[in-house]
Coordinates of C-alpha atoms in Angstrom, one line a residue:
M583 CA 0.0 0.0 0.0
D584 CA 1.2 3.5 -0.7
G585 CA 3.0 4.8 2.3
S586 CA 1.6 8.3 1.7
L587 CA -1.8 7.3 3.0
S588 CA -2.4 8.9 6.3
G589 CA -6.1 9.1 7.1
L590 CA -9.5 7.5 6.7
G591 CA -10.3 9.8 3.8
D592 CA -7.3 8.4 1.9
I593 CA -8.8 4.9 1.9
S594 CA -12.5 5.7 1.8
A595 CA -13.5 7.7 -1.2
P596 CA -16.8 9.7 -1.6
G597 CA -19.6 8.0 -3.6
R598 CA -19.2 8.4 -7.4
V599 CA -20.7 7.5 -10.7
A600 CA -18.7 5.5 -13.2
G601 CA -17.2 7.1 -16.3
P602 CA -18.7 6.6 -19.7
D603 CA -16.4 3.7 -20.7
E604 CA -15.5 2.5 -17.2
G605 CA -16.0 -1.2 -16.5
I606 CA -16.7 -2.9 -13.2
T607 CA -13.8 -2.1 -10.9
T608 CA -11.8 -4.6 -8.8
Q609 CA -13.3 -3.0 -5.7
E610 CA -16.8 -3.7 -7.0
L611 CA -15.8 -7.3 -7.9
A612 CA -14.5 -7.7 -4.3
L613 CA -17.9 -6.5 -3.0
A614 CA -19.7 -8.9 -5.3
A615 CA -17.5 -11.8 -4.1
R616 CA -18.4 -11.0 -0.5
N617 CA -22.1 -10.5 -1.0
H618 CA -24.4 -12.7 -3.1
G619 CA -27.9 -12.6 -4.6
L620 CA -30.6 -15.2 -5.0
P621 CA -30.2 -17.6 -8.0
L622 CA -33.3 -16.8 -9.9
E623 CA -34.3 -20.4 -10.2
A624 CA -34.7 -20.4 -6.4
L625 CA -37.8 -18.2 -6.9
R626 CA -39.5 -21.5 -7.0
Y627 CA -39.3 -21.8 -3.2
D628 CA -42.1 -20.1 -1.2
V629 CA -39.5 -19.7 1.6
T630 CA -35.8 -19.1 0.5
P631 CA -33.3 -21.5 2.1
P632 CA -30.9 -19.4 4.1
G633 CA -27.9 -20.2 1.9
L634 CA -29.7 -18.9 -1.2
H635 CA -31.2 -15.8 0.4
Y636 CA -29.4 -12.6 -0.7
V637 CA -26.7 -11.2 1.6
L638 CA -25.2 -7.8 1.9
V639 CA -22.7 -7.1 4.7
H640 CA -21.6 -3.5 4.9
Y641 CA -18.4 -4.1 7.0
D642 CA -17.3 -7.4 8.5
I643 CA -19.6 -10.2 10.0
P644 CA -18.8 -9.5 13.6
E645 CA -17.7 -12.1 16.1
T646 CA -20.7 -12.5 18.4
D647 CA -21.2 -14.5 21.6
A648 CA -24.9 -15.5 21.9
D649 CA -24.3 -16.5 25.6
G650 CA -23.1 -13.0 26.5
W651 CA -25.3 -11.0 24.2
R652 CA -27.4 -8.2 25.6
L653 CA -30.1 -6.0 24.0
T654 CA -30.4 -2.6 25.7
V655 CA -33.5 -0.4 25.4
G656 CA -33.2 3.2 26.5
G657 CA -33.1 6.8 25.6
R658 CA -36.5 8.6 25.8
V659 CA -38.2 5.8 27.7
L660 CA -39.8 5.6 31.1
R661 CA -38.1 2.3 32.1
A662 CA -34.8 1.5 30.4
F663 CA -33.8 -2.2 30.6
A664 CA -31.5 -4.8 29.1
L665 CA -32.3 -8.4 28.1
D666 CA -30.1 -11.4 27.5
L667 CA -31.2 -13.9 24.8
E668 CA -32.8 -16.3 27.4
A669 CA -35.0 -13.5 28.7
L670 CA -35.9 -12.3 25.2
R671 CA -36.9 -15.8 24.1
A672 CA -39.1 -16.1 27.2
L673 CA -41.3 -13.3 25.9
P674 CA -44.3 -14.0 23.6
A675 CA -42.9 -14.7 20.1
V676 CA -44.3 -14.5 16.6
T677 CA -43.2 -15.7 13.2
R678 CA -43.7 -13.6 10.1
R679 CA -42.9 -14.4 6.5
V680 CA -41.2 -11.4 5.1
T681 CA -39.6 -10.6 1.7
L682 CA -36.4 -8.6 2.0
E683 CA -34.9 -6.7 -0.9
C684 CA -31.7 -4.7 -1.0
A685 CA -32.2 -1.0 -1.7
G686 CA -29.5 -1.2 -4.3
N687 CA -31.0 -4.1 -6.3
G688 CA -30.7 -3.3 -10.0
R689 CA -27.9 -0.8 -9.5
A690 CA -25.5 -2.4 -12.0
R691 CA -28.1 -2.0 -14.8
L692 CA -28.1 1.8 -14.5
N693 CA -26.3 4.0 -17.0
P694 CA -24.2 5.7 -15.9
R695 CA -23.5 3.2 -13.2
P696 CA -23.2 4.3 -9.5
V697 CA -20.0 2.7 -8.2
S698 CA -21.0 0.3 -5.4
Q699 CA -22.2 -3.3 -4.8
P700 CA -23.1 -4.2 -8.4
W701 CA -26.5 -5.9 -8.1
L702 CA -28.4 -7.0 -11.1
V703 CA -31.9 -8.1 -10.0
E704 CA -31.1 -10.9 -7.6
A705 CA -30.8 -9.1 -4.2
V706 CA -33.9 -10.5 -2.7
G707 CA -35.2 -13.4 -0.5
T708 CA -38.1 -14.4 1.6
A709 CA -37.8 -16.1 5.1
D710 CA -39.9 -17.0 8.1
W711 CA -38.5 -14.7 10.8
T712 CA -39.2 -15.5 14.5
G713 CA -38.8 -13.1 17.3
V714 CA -40.4 -10.6 19.6
P715 CA -42.6 -7.8 18.3
L716 CA -40.7 -4.5 18.7
S717 CA -44.0 -2.9 19.8
L718 CA -44.1 -5.2 22.8
L719 CA -40.5 -4.2 23.9
L720 CA -41.3 -0.4 23.4
A721 CA -44.5 -0.8 25.4
E722 CA -42.6 -2.5 28.2
A723 CA -40.1 0.4 28.2
G724 CA -42.8 3.1 28.1
I725 CA -42.4 5.7 25.4
A726 CA -41.7 9.3 26.7
E727 CA -44.0 12.0 25.3
D728 CA -41.2 13.7 23.4
A729 CA -39.9 10.6 21.7
V730 CA -40.1 10.6 17.9
E731 CA -37.8 7.9 16.6
A732 CA -36.2 4.6 17.6
V733 CA -32.4 4.3 16.7
F734 CA -31.0 0.8 16.2
T735 CA -27.3 -0.1 16.5
G736 CA -25.6 -3.2 15.1
A737 CA -22.3 -4.6 16.1
D738 CA -20.7 -4.3 12.6
H739 CA -18.1 -1.5 12.6
G740 CA -16.2 0.1 9.7
V741 CA -15.5 3.1 7.5
E742 CA -17.6 4.5 4.8
R743 CA -16.8 7.6 2.8
G744 CA -14.3 8.6 5.4
V745 CA -16.6 8.2 8.4
E746 CA -15.8 5.6 11.0
Q747 CA -19.1 4.2 12.4
D748 CA -21.2 1.3 13.8
Y749 CA -24.0 0.5 11.4
R750 CA -26.9 2.4 12.8
R751 CA -30.4 3.3 11.4
S752 CA -33.6 4.7 12.8
L753 CA -37.4 4.3 12.3
P754 CA -40.2 6.7 13.0
L755 CA -42.2 5.6 16.1
S756 CA -45.3 5.6 13.9
T757 CA -43.7 2.5 12.3
A758 CA -41.6 1.1 15.1
A759 CA -44.3 1.1 17.8
D760 CA -47.2 0.1 15.6
P761 CA -48.2 -3.5 16.3
A762 CA -49.9 -3.7 12.8
R763 CA -46.5 -3.0 11.1
D764 CA -45.1 -6.3 12.5
V765 CA -41.6 -5.0 13.1
L766 CA -39.6 -7.8 14.9
V767 CA -36.5 -8.2 17.0
A768 CA -35.8 -11.6 15.4
Y769 CA -33.6 -14.4 16.6
G770 CA -34.8 -17.2 14.2
M771 CA -34.8 -17.7 10.5
N772 CA -36.8 -20.6 8.9
G773 CA -37.1 -22.4 12.2
A774 CA -33.5 -22.2 13.1
P775 CA -31.2 -19.7 14.9
L776 CA -30.1 -16.8 12.7
P777 CA -27.0 -17.7 10.7
P778 CA -24.0 -15.4 11.2
Q779 CA -24.4 -13.6 7.8
H780 CA -28.0 -12.9 8.6
G781 CA -27.4 -11.1 11.9
S782 CA -26.9 -13.8 14.6
P783 CA -27.9 -13.6 17.3
L784 CA -30.4 -10.7 16.9
R785 CA -31.6 -8.6 14.0
L786 CA -34.4 -6.2 13.1
V787 CA -37.0 -7.2 10.6
V788 CA -39.1 -4.3 9.1
P789 CA -41.7 -5.7 6.8
G790 CA -42.2 -3.6 3.6
W791 CA -39.0 -1.6 4.0
Y792 CA -35.8 -2.0 1.9
G793 CA -33.0 -4.1 3.5
M794 CA -31.0 -1.2 4.9
A795 CA -33.6 -0.8 7.7
H796 CA -33.3 -4.4 8.9
V797 CA -30.3 -3.8 11.2
K798 CA -28.3 -7.0 11.8
W799 CA -26.3 -8.0 14.9
L800 CA -28.7 -5.7 16.9
H801 CA -27.6 -4.8 20.4
D802 CA -29.1 -1.4 21.2
I803 CA -32.4 0.4 20.8
T804 CA -32.5 4.1 21.8
L805 CA -35.5 6.3 21.5
T806 CA -34.7 10.0 20.6
A807 CA -36.6 13.3 20.9
T808 CA -35.1 14.4 17.5
P809 CA -34.8 12.7 14.1
Y810 CA -31.6 10.7 13.8
T811 CA -29.0 12.2 11.4
G812 CA -26.2 9.7 11.3
F813 CA -24.4 8.6 8.2
Q814 CA -26.7 5.7 7.1
Q815 CA -29.7 8.0 7.5
S816 CA -28.7 11.4 6.2
V817 CA -25.8 10.6 3.8
A818 CA -26.4 7.0 2.5
Y819 CA -29.7 5.6 1.4
R820 CA -31.1 8.8 -0.2
V821 CA -32.4 9.2 -3.7
R822 CA -30.4 12.0 -5.2
Q823 CA -30.1 13.3 -8.7
S824 CA -26.8 15.2 -8.1
A825 CA -24.1 15.4 -5.5
E826 CA -25.6 18.6 -4.1
D827 CA -29.2 17.3 -4.0
P828 CA -30.2 16.5 -0.3
G829 CA -32.5 13.8 -1.8
E830 CA -35.4 11.8 -0.4
P831 CA -34.9 8.9 2.1
V832 CA -35.2 5.4 0.8
T833 CA -38.1 3.7 2.7
L834 CA -40.7 1.3 1.3
I835 CA -40.0 -1.3 -1.4
A836 CA -41.1 -0.3 -4.9
P837 CA -43.1 -3.0 -6.8
R838 CA -41.1 -5.6 -8.7
A839 CA -41.8 -8.9 -10.4
L840 CA -39.2 -11.5 -11.2
M841 CA -39.4 -14.5 -13.5
V842 CA -37.8 -17.9 -13.0
P843 CA -35.7 -18.0 -16.2
P844 CA -37.4 -20.6 -18.5
G845 CA -35.6 -23.4 -20.2
F846 CA -31.9 -23.9 -19.7
P847 CA -29.0 -21.4 -19.8
D848 CA -25.8 -20.8 -21.8
F849 CA -23.0 -20.8 -19.3
M850 CA -21.4 -17.5 -20.1
S851 CA -24.2 -15.3 -21.6
R852 CA -27.0 -16.8 -19.4
T853 CA -29.2 -16.6 -22.5
R854 CA -32.1 -19.1 -22.0
V855 CA -32.9 -21.8 -24.5
V856 CA -36.3 -23.3 -25.0
R857 CA -38.0 -25.6 -27.5
P858 CA -41.0 -24.5 -29.6
G859 CA -44.4 -24.8 -28.1
P860 CA -46.0 -24.1 -24.7
V861 CA -43.5 -22.9 -22.1
P862 CA -44.6 -22.5 -18.5
L863 CA -43.5 -19.1 -17.0
S864 CA -43.6 -18.4 -13.2
G865 CA -42.1 -16.2 -10.6
R866 CA -42.7 -13.9 -7.7
A867 CA -43.9 -10.3 -7.3
W868 CA -43.9 -7.9 -4.2
S869 CA -44.2 -4.3 -3.1
G870 CA -43.8 -2.5 0.2
H871 CA -46.7 -0.2 -0.7
G872 CA -49.4 -2.9 -0.6
P873 CA -50.4 -6.2 -2.3
V874 CA -49.5 -6.9 -5.9
T875 CA -52.7 -6.7 -7.9
R876 CA -51.4 -7.4 -11.4
V877 CA -48.4 -9.1 -13.1
E878 CA -48.0 -8.9 -16.9
V879 CA -45.7 -10.6 -19.3
S880 CA -44.5 -9.4 -22.8
E881 CA -42.6 -11.5 -25.4
D882 CA -41.6 -8.4 -27.4
G883 CA -39.9 -6.3 -24.8
G884 CA -43.0 -4.4 -23.7
A885 CA -44.9 -3.6 -26.9
A886 CA -47.8 -5.9 -25.9
W887 CA -48.7 -7.4 -22.5
T888 CA -50.5 -10.5 -21.3
G889 CA -51.8 -10.9 -17.8
A890 CA -50.5 -13.7 -15.5
E891 CA -52.4 -15.5 -12.8
L892 CA -51.6 -14.5 -9.3
V893 CA -51.6 -16.9 -6.4
P894 CA -51.9 -14.7 -3.3
D895 CA -51.1 -16.1 0.1
R896 CA -53.3 -14.0 2.4
G897 CA -51.8 -15.7 5.5
H898 CA -48.5 -14.0 4.7
P899 CA -49.2 -10.3 3.7
W900 CA -45.5 -9.3 4.0
A901 CA -44.3 -12.0 1.6
W902 CA -44.0 -12.1 -2.2
T903 CA -46.9 -13.4 -4.3
A904 CA -46.5 -16.3 -6.8
W905 CA -47.6 -15.8 -10.4
H906 CA -47.7 -18.1 -13.4
T907 CA -48.8 -18.2 -17.1
T908 CA -48.0 -20.1 -20.3
W909 CA -46.1 -18.7 -23.2
T910 CA -46.2 -20.2 -26.7
A911 CA -42.6 -20.1 -27.9
T912 CA -41.9 -19.9 -31.7
P913 CA -38.4 -20.1 -33.2
G914 CA -36.2 -17.0 -32.8
L915 CA -34.7 -14.7 -30.2
R916 CA -37.2 -13.2 -27.8
H917 CA -37.0 -10.7 -25.0
L918 CA -39.4 -11.7 -22.2
T919 CA -40.4 -8.9 -19.9
V920 CA -42.4 -9.0 -16.7
R921 CA -43.8 -6.1 -14.6
A922 CA -45.9 -5.7 -11.5
T923 CA -48.6 -3.3 -10.3
D924 CA -49.5 -2.9 -6.6
A925 CA -52.7 -1.9 -4.9
E926 CA -51.7 1.8 -4.8
G927 CA -51.3 1.9 -8.5
N928 CA -47.5 1.8 -8.6
V929 CA -46.3 0.2 -11.8
Q930 CA -42.8 -1.0 -12.7
P931 CA -41.2 1.4 -15.2
L932 CA -40.0 0.5 -18.7
A933 CA -37.2 3.2 -18.4
E934 CA -34.7 3.2 -15.6
P935 CA -35.4 5.5 -12.6
W936 CA -31.8 6.8 -12.3
N937 CA -30.3 8.3 -9.2
R938 CA -26.7 8.7 -7.9
G939 CA -26.9 5.9 -5.3
G940 CA -28.6 3.4 -7.6
F941 CA -31.4 2.9 -5.1
A942 CA -35.0 1.6 -5.7
N943 CA -34.3 0.8 -9.4
N944 CA -37.3 -1.4 -10.1
L945 CA -36.9 -1.3 -13.9
V946 CA -38.7 -4.3 -15.4
Q947 CA -36.8 -7.6 -15.7
R948 CA -35.9 -8.6 -19.3
V949 CA -34.9 -12.2 -20.0
E950 CA -33.3 -13.1 -23.3
V951 CA -34.7 -16.4 -24.6
L952 CA -33.7 -18.3 -27.8
C953 CA -36.4 -20.6 -29.0
S954 CA -34.6 -23.2 -31.1
P955 CA -35.9 -26.4 -32.7
D956 CA -32.4 -27.7 -32.4
A957 CA -32.5 -27.6 -28.6
T958 CA -32.8 -31.3 -28.0
P959 CA -31.0 -33.6 -25.6
D960 CA -29.3 -35.3 -28.6
A961 CA -28.0 -31.9 -29.9
I962 CA -26.3 -31.1 -26.6
A963 CA -25.1 -34.6 -25.7
G964 CA -21.5 -33.7 -26.7
G965 CA -21.2 -31.2 -23.9
G966 CA -19.1 -31.9 -20.8
A967 CA -17.6 -30.5 -17.7
A968 CA -14.2 -28.7 -17.5

């Protein structure tokens, strides 16, 4: 390393947008190697297996000791307290099926590209989260009259854009303390303890909000009388059109539909190959603004649309909705496109919603499919493994 480096600002650069001809950087590749998305064929599962669920770790996965872990609740409360995991598990627990999506999902498809974790569309997953309702803990603490927000601190520590910090975010009390919002302090995932990469031993789960709100390795909840203005709240995770734009905060998940890629893939290009005739199409759709009410599929990139059948699961209002339809494939290269509409009338856009951070880019998914009458088992029998 260059011996002239002398401060945090020398190793942690401001956020930037890639140049016109700039490819993915080695730093972005390093991030992509640490974090991973959902293989799209895993959309077939109602509940994502933990190893396939998307992961984003801002700093390091901290070394945590479940036996010595304490959750503190304080600040603008009437009765501050601390709980170990045994005491927390003794409280009434609930399980909620919740779809999580990274706020940066789709960032790598933007032009110009914001330089950061280079997500395509796979930064999503759905799990059954078990824990204690946050509203119950706040009711036990007693909320002071002047309290306006709850601030959540995780154990992961690092540097971002020159600022040394613990990962810390806040929620308005209108969300945090509302039992109907189902915010959880979770210690279980899919019937087992949280894995290390998913926040063991405790994490926050905030249904309907992008993943940055779901603070992992949670150890402190502090109520404040003023809005929190820390880095992850006022600098990161804001939709800005320019460096000078104060922007709007990233909050609820925008509607998105994803398709299980049909047929089978080419190894490098990931172009799908199908045979002529009826081809089943299926996938998942979700929105933090309300239930998905319509999913449509196009075979010509969006010129004409056909409605798909939704399979809503009313027992899990915070989870994605399954959809399916049948497409009649004819020989040639096709660009299948899928889009979702939610109950508030929000529709996925056909043009990218660009911003400097690459947040909430819910541009429609496009899947390149080659329908080939030559795609038979005999035609590919000569293939082999390296």
